[in-house]
Coordinates of C-alpha atoms and ligand atoms in Angstrom, one line a residue:
X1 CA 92.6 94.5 -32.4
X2 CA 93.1 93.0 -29.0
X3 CA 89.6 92.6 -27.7
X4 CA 89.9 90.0 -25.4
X5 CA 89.8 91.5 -21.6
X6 CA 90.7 89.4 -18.8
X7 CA 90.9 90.5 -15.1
X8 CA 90.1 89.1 -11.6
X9 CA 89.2 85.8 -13.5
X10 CA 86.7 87.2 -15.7
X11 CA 86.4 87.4 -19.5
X12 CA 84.8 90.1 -21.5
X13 CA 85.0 90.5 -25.3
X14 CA 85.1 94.1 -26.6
X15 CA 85.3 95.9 -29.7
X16 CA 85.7 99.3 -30.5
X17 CA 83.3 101.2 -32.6
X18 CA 83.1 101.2 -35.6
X19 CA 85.2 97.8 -35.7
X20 CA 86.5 98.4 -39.5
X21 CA 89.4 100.3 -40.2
X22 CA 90.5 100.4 -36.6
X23 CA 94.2 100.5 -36.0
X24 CA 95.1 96.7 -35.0
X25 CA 97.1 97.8 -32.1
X26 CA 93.9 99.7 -30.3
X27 CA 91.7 98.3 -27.9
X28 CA 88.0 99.5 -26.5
X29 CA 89.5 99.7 -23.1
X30 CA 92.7 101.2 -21.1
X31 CA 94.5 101.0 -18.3
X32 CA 92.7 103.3 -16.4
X33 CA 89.2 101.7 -17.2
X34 CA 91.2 98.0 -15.3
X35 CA 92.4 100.3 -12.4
X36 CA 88.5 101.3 -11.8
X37 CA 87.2 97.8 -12.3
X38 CA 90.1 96.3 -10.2
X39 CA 89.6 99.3 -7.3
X40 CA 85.7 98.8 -7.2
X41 CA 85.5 95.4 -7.2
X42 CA 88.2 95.0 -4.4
X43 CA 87.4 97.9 -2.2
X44 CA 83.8 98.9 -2.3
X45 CA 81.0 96.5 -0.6
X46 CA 78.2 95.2 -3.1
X47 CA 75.5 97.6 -1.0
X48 CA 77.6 100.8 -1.8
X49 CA 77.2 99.8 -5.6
X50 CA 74.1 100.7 -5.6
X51 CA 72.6 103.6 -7.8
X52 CA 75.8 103.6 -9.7
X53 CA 76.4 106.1 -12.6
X54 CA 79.1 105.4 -15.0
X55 CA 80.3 108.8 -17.0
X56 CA 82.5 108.3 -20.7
X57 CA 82.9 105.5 -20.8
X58 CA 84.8 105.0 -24.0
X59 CA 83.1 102.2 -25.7
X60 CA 80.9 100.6 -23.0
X61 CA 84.0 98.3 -21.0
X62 CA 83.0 99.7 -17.8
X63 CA 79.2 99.1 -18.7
X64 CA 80.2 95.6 -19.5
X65 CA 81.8 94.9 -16.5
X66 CA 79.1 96.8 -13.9
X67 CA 76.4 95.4 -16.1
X68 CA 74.9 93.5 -13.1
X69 CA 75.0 96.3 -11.1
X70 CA 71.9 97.7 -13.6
X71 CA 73.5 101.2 -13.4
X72 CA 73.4 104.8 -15.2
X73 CA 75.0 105.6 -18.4
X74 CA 75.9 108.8 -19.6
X75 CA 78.1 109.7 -22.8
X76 CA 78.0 112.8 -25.1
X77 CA 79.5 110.2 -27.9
X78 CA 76.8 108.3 -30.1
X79 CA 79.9 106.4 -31.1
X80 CA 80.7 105.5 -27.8
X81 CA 77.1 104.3 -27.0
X82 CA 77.0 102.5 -30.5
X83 CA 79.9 100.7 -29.2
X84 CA 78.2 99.9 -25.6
X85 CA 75.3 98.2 -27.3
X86 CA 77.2 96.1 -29.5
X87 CA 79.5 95.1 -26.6
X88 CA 76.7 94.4 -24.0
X89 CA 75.1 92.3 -26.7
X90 CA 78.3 90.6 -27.1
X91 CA 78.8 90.2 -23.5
X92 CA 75.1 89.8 -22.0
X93 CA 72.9 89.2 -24.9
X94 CA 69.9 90.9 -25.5
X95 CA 69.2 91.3 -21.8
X96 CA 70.9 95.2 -21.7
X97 CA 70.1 95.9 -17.6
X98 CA 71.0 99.8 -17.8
X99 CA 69.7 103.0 -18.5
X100 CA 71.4 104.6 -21.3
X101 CA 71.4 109.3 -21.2
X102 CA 73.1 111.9 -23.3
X103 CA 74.7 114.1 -22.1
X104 CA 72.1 117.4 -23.0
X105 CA 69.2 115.4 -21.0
X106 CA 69.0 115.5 -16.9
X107 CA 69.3 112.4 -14.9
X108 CA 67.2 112.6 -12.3
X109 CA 67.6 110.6 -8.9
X110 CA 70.2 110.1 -6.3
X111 CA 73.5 108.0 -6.7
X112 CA 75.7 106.6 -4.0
X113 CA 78.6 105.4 -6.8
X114 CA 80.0 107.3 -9.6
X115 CA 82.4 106.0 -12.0
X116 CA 83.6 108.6 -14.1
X117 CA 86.2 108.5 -17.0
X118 CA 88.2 111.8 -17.5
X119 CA 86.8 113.3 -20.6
X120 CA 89.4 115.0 -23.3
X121 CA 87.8 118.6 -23.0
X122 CA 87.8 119.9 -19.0
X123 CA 84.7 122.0 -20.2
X124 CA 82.7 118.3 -20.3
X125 CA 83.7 117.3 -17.4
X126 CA 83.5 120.5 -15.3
X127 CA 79.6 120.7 -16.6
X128 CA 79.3 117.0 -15.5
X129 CA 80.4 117.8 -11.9
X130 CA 78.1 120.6 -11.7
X131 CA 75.3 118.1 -12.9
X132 CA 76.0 115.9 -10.1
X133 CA 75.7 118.3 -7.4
X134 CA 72.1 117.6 -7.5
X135 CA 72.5 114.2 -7.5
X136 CA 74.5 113.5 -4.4
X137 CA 74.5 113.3 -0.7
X138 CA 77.5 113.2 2.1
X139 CA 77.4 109.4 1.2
X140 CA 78.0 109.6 -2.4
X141 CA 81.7 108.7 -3.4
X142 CA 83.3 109.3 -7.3
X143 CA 85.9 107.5 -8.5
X144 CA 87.3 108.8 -11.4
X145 CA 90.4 107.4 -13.7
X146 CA 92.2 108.7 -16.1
X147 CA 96.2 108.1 -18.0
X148 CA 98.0 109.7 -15.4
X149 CA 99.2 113.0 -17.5
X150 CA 95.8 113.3 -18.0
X151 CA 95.4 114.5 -14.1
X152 CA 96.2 117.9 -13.5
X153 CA 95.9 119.7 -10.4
X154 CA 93.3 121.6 -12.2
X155 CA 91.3 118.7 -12.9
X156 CA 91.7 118.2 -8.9
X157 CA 90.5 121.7 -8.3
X158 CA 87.1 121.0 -10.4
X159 CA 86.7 117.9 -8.3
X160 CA 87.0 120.0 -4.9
X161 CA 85.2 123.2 -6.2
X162 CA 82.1 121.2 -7.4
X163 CA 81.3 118.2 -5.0
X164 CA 84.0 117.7 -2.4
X165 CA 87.2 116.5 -0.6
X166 CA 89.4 114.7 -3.3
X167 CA 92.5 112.8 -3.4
X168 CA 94.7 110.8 -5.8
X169 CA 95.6 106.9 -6.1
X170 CA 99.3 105.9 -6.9
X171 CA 99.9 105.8 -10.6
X172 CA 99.7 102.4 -12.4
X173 CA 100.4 101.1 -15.8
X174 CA 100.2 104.7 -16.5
X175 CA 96.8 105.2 -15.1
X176 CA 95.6 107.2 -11.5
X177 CA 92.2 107.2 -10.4
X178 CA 90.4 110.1 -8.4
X179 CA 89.0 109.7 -5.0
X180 CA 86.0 112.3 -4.1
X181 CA 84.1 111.9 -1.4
X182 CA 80.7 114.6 -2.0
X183 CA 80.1 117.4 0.5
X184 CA 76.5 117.1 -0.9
X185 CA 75.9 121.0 -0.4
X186 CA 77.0 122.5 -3.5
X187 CA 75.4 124.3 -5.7
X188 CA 77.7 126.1 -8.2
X189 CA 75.7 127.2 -12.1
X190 CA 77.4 126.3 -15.1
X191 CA 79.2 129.1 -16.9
X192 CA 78.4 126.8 -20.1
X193 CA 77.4 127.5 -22.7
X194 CA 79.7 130.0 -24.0
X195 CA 79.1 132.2 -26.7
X196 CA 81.0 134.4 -29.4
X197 CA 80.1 136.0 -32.5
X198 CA 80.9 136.1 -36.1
X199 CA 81.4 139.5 -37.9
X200 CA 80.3 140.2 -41.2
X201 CA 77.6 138.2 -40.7
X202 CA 77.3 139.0 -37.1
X203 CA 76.0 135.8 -35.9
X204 CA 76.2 134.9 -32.1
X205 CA 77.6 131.4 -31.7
X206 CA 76.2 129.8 -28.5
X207 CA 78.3 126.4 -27.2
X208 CA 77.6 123.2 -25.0
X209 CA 80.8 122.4 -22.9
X210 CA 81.8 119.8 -25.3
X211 CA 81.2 121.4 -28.7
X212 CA 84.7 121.8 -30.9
X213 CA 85.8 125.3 -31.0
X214 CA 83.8 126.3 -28.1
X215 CA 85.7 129.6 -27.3
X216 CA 86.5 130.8 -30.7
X217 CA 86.1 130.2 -34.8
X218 CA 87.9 127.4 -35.9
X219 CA 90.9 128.3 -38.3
X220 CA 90.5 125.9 -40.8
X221 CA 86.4 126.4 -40.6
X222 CA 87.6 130.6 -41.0
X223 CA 89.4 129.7 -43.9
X224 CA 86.1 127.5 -45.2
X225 CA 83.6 130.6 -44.5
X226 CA 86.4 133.0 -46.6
X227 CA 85.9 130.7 -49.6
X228 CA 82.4 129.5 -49.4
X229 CA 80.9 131.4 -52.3
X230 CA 83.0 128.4 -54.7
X231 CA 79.6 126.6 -53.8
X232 CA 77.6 129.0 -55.3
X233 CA 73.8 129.5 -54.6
X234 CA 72.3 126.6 -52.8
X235 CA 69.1 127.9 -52.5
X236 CA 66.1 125.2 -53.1
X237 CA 69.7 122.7 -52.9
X238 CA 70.1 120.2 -50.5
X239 CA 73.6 120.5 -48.3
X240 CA 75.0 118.3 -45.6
X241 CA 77.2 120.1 -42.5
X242 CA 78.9 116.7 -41.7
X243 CA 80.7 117.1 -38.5
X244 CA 79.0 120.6 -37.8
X245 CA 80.1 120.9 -34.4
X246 CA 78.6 124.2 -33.6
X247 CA 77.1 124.7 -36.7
X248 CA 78.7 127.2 -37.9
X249 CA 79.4 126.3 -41.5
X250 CA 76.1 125.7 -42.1
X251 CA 75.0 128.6 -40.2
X252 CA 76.6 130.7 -42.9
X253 CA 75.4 129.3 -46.4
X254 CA 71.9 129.4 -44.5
X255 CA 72.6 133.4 -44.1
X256 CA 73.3 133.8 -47.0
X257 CA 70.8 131.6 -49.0
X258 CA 68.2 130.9 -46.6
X259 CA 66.2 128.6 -49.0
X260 CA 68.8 125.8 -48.6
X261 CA 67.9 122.7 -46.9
X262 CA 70.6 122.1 -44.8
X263 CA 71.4 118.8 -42.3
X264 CA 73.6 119.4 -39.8
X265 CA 75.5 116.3 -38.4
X266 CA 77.6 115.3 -35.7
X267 CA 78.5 112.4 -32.9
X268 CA 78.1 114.9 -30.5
X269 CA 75.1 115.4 -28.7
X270 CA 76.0 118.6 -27.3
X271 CA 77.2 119.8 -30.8
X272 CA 73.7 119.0 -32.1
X273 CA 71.8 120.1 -29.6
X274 CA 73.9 123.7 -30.1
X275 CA 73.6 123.7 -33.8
X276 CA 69.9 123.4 -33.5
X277 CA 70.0 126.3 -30.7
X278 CA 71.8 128.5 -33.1
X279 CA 69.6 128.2 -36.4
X280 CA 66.6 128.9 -33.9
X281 CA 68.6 132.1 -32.2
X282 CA 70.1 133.4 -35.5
X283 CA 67.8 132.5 -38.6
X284 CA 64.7 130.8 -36.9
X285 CA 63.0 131.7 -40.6
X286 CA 65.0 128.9 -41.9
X287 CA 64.9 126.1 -39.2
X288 CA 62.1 124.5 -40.5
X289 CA 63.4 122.4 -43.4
X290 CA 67.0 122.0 -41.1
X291 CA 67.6 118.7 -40.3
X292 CA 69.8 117.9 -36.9
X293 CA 71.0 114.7 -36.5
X294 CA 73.3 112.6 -34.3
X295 CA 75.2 110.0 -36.1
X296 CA 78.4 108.4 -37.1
X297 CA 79.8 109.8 -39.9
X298 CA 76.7 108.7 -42.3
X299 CA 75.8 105.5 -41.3
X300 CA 72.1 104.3 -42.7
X301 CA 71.9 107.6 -43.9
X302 CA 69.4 107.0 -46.8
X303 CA 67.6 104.7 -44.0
X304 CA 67.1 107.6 -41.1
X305 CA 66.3 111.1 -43.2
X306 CA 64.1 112.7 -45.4
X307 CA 65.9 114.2 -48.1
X308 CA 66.2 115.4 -51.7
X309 CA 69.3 114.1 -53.1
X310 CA 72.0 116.0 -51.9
X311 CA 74.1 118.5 -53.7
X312 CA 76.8 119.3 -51.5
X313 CA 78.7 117.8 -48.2
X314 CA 80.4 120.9 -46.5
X315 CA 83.2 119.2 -43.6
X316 CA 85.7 120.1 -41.3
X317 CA 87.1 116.8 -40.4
X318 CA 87.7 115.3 -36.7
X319 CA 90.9 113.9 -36.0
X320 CA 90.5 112.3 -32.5
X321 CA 88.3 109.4 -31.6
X322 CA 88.0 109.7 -28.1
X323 CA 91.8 110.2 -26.9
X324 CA 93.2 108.4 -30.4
X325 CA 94.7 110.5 -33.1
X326 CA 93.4 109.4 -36.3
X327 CA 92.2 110.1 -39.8
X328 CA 89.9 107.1 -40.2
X329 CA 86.7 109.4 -39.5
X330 CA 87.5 111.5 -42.0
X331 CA 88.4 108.5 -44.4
X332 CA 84.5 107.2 -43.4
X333 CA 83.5 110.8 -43.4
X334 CA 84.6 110.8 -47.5
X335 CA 83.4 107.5 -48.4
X336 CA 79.7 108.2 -46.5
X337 CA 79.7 111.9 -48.8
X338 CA 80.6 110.1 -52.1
X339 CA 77.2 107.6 -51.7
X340 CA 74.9 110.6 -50.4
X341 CA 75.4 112.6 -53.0
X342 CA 73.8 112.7 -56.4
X343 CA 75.4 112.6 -59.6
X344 CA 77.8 115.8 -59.8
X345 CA 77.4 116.6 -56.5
X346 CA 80.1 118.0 -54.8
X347 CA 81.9 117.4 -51.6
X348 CA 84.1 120.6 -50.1
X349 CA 86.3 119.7 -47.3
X350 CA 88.9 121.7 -45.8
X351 CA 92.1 120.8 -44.0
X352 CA 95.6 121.6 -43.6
X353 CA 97.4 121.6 -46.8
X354 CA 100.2 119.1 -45.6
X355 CA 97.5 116.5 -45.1
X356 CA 97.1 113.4 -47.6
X357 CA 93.4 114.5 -48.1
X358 CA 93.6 115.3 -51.8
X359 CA 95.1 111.7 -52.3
X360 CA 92.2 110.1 -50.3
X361 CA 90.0 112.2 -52.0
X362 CA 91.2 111.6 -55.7
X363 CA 91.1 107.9 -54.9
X364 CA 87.7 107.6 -54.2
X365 CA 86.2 110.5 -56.5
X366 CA 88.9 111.1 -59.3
X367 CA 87.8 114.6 -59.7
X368 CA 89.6 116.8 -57.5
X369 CA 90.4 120.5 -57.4
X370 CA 91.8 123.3 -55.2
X371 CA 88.9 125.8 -55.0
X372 CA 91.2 127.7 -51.9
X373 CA 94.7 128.4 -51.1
X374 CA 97.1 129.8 -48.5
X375 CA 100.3 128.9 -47.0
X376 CA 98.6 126.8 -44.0
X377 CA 95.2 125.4 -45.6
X378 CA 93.6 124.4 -48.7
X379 CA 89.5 124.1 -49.4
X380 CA 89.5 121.0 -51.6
X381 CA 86.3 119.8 -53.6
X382 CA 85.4 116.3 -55.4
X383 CA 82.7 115.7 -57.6
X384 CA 80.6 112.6 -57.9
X385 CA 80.6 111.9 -61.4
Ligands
SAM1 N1 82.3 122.0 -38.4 C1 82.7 122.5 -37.1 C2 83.7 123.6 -37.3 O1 84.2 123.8 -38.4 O2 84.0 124.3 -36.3 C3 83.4 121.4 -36.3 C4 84.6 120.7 -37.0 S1 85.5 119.7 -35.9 C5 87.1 119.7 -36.7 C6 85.0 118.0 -36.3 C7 83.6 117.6 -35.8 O3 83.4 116.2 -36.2 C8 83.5 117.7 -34.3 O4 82.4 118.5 -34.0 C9 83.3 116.2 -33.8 O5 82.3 116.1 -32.8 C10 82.7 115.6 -35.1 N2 82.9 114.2 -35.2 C11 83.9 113.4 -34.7 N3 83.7 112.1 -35.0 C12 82.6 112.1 -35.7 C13 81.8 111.0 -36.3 N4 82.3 109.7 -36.2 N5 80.7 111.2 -36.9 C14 80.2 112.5 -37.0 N6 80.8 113.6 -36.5 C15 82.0 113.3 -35.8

């Protein structure tokens, strides 16, 4: 992994998070994140960097290089604010001058600078723009970035329709960054969350702007929900939902055996925040012994929750770390299963059949079987022995 970033005679080292099993050709910044540094260092005056906000960053570059400038961060990703630590403490030691938010709690106050990286999912960033409408004046400039195919006109449009006149930069290295200068008078509601419903159980699905799946059911989780009774009664059993999303795996063995203890986990905070809304909405009876976490994967997982031993991991894996393809979550997302779980404990993961899964899977548990087939997916499940 390249981590060494130099630009405009200044060194930062940066790693992306977690740093094992990273592709050695990534990096924990882009080109877009130097065209922002490069742009506000050159053009903006030190007293117009004042109340900055920095949006996604990706794995805390851009809070590296404001740092001095003691500003606002705000991610949805615990993975991408794991990341920030450990790069700030590599960069500025334990002296960490900014103010870390998720993305499900306000931030209050005024900004006159906001440096916003253009999230995968328009939903995210289209609730983030509406959040800032209360945060700023006719003063208040954003400067967005972004790869340039990453810019559509209806990423433009959201710019305009929420806080003001916007304009583009030239393209370089692949990268464009997004002038908006705020009209400060806008006042627009979120049409997030979104909801749908499950038949048979009819159970209303309620979504953050960036939960997975956040306009309909999931194929591949479908496919799960068709074949969940393999599992059979978990009642009194403990169950992990690891990558829950929306919850709605575990939503469904709860329905049906509401005397599991079920942890629901994922690096989203929205995701968490609406899996926890949904239990309460659909089966508030059972929300009690729930657990809703945000993690990676299961790091320290032993360390962080009360639990039983666990009898079952129930996953839909992730294949995208921020903008990257990649199965390496779901590679962590095995390992993590095969130490929670007690002896016989079974991990059920579904996925498209071409995938290699059943080869990861075999390698680490040796006991593997198709409980489900059909021509696009299979439900797999290993067994601790
Ligand atoms: N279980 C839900 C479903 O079936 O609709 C969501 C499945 S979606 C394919 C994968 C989920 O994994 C996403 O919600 C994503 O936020 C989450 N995820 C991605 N990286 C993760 C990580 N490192 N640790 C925990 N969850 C992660």
């Amino acid at each position: 992994m390249n981590t060494s970033l130099t630009l405009l005679n200044k060194t930062l080292h940066l790693v992306r998070y977690p740093q094992q099993s990273q592709h050695p050709s990534w990096q924990a910044w882009d080109a877009a994140d130097e065209y922002l540094m490069e742009y506000v260092e050159q053009q903006i005056d030190s007293a117009n960097k004042q109340a900055m906000r920095i949006y996604n960053d990706d794995f805390g570059a851009l809070a590296c290089w404001f740092a001095s400038y003691n500003p606002k961060w705000i991610s949805d990703s615990y993975v991408a604010r794991r990341a920030c630590l450990l790069n700030l403490q590599h960069n500025h030691g334990s002296d960490a001058p900014l103010e870390m938010f998720d993305s499900v709690t306000p931030v209050i106050g005024k900004t006159d600078l906001v440096l916003l990286k253009i999230p995968k999912t328009n939903a995210l960033l289209e609730q983030q723009l509406i959040d800032l409408q209360s945060s700023v004046s006719a003063t208040t400039l954003i400067v967005a970035a972004a790869k340039a195919n990453l810019i559509q006109k209806s990423t433009l449009a959201l710019f305009e329709k929420y806080l003001g006149v916007t304009t583009t930069s030239l393209a370089k290295k692949k990268a464009r960054l997004i002038f908006c200068r705020a009209s400060g008078d806008k006042q627009h509601t979120s049409p997030y969350p979104t909801t749908w419903y499950t038949t048979q159980p009819s159970l209303q699905v309620t979504n953050l702007a960036n939960v997975f799946a956040r306009q309909q059911l999931d194929i591949g989780a479908r496919f799960m929900l068709q074949h969940l009774n393999a599992m059979g009664n978990t009642n009194q059993q403990c169950v992990i939902d690891l990558g829950c999303g929306n919850g709605v795996l575990g939503l469904h063995i709860l329905h049906q055996y509401p005397k599991t203890k079920l942890i629901f986990i994922d690096e989203s905070y929205m995701a968490i925040a609406s899996a926890k809304h949904n239990v309460q909405l659909n089966l508030p009876q059972s929300l009690e012994p729930c657990e809703f976490m945000v993690n990676n994967c299961l790091d320290n997982f032993a360390q962080a929750c009360q639990h039983d031993e666990v009898d079952h991991v129930v996953c839909n894996p992730p294949f995208h770390q921020q903008n990257t393809i990649t199965d390496h979550i779901a590679w962590q997302m095995f390992k993590d299963s095969k130490a929670a779980l007690k002896k016989g404990g079974q991990l059920w993961v579904v996925g498209n059949r071409h995938l290699d899964y059943p080869k990861k899977l075999k390698h680490l548990f040796g006991n593997v079987t198709i409980a489900a087939t059909d021509k696009k997916f299979s439900l797999w499940s290993a067994q601790k022995a």
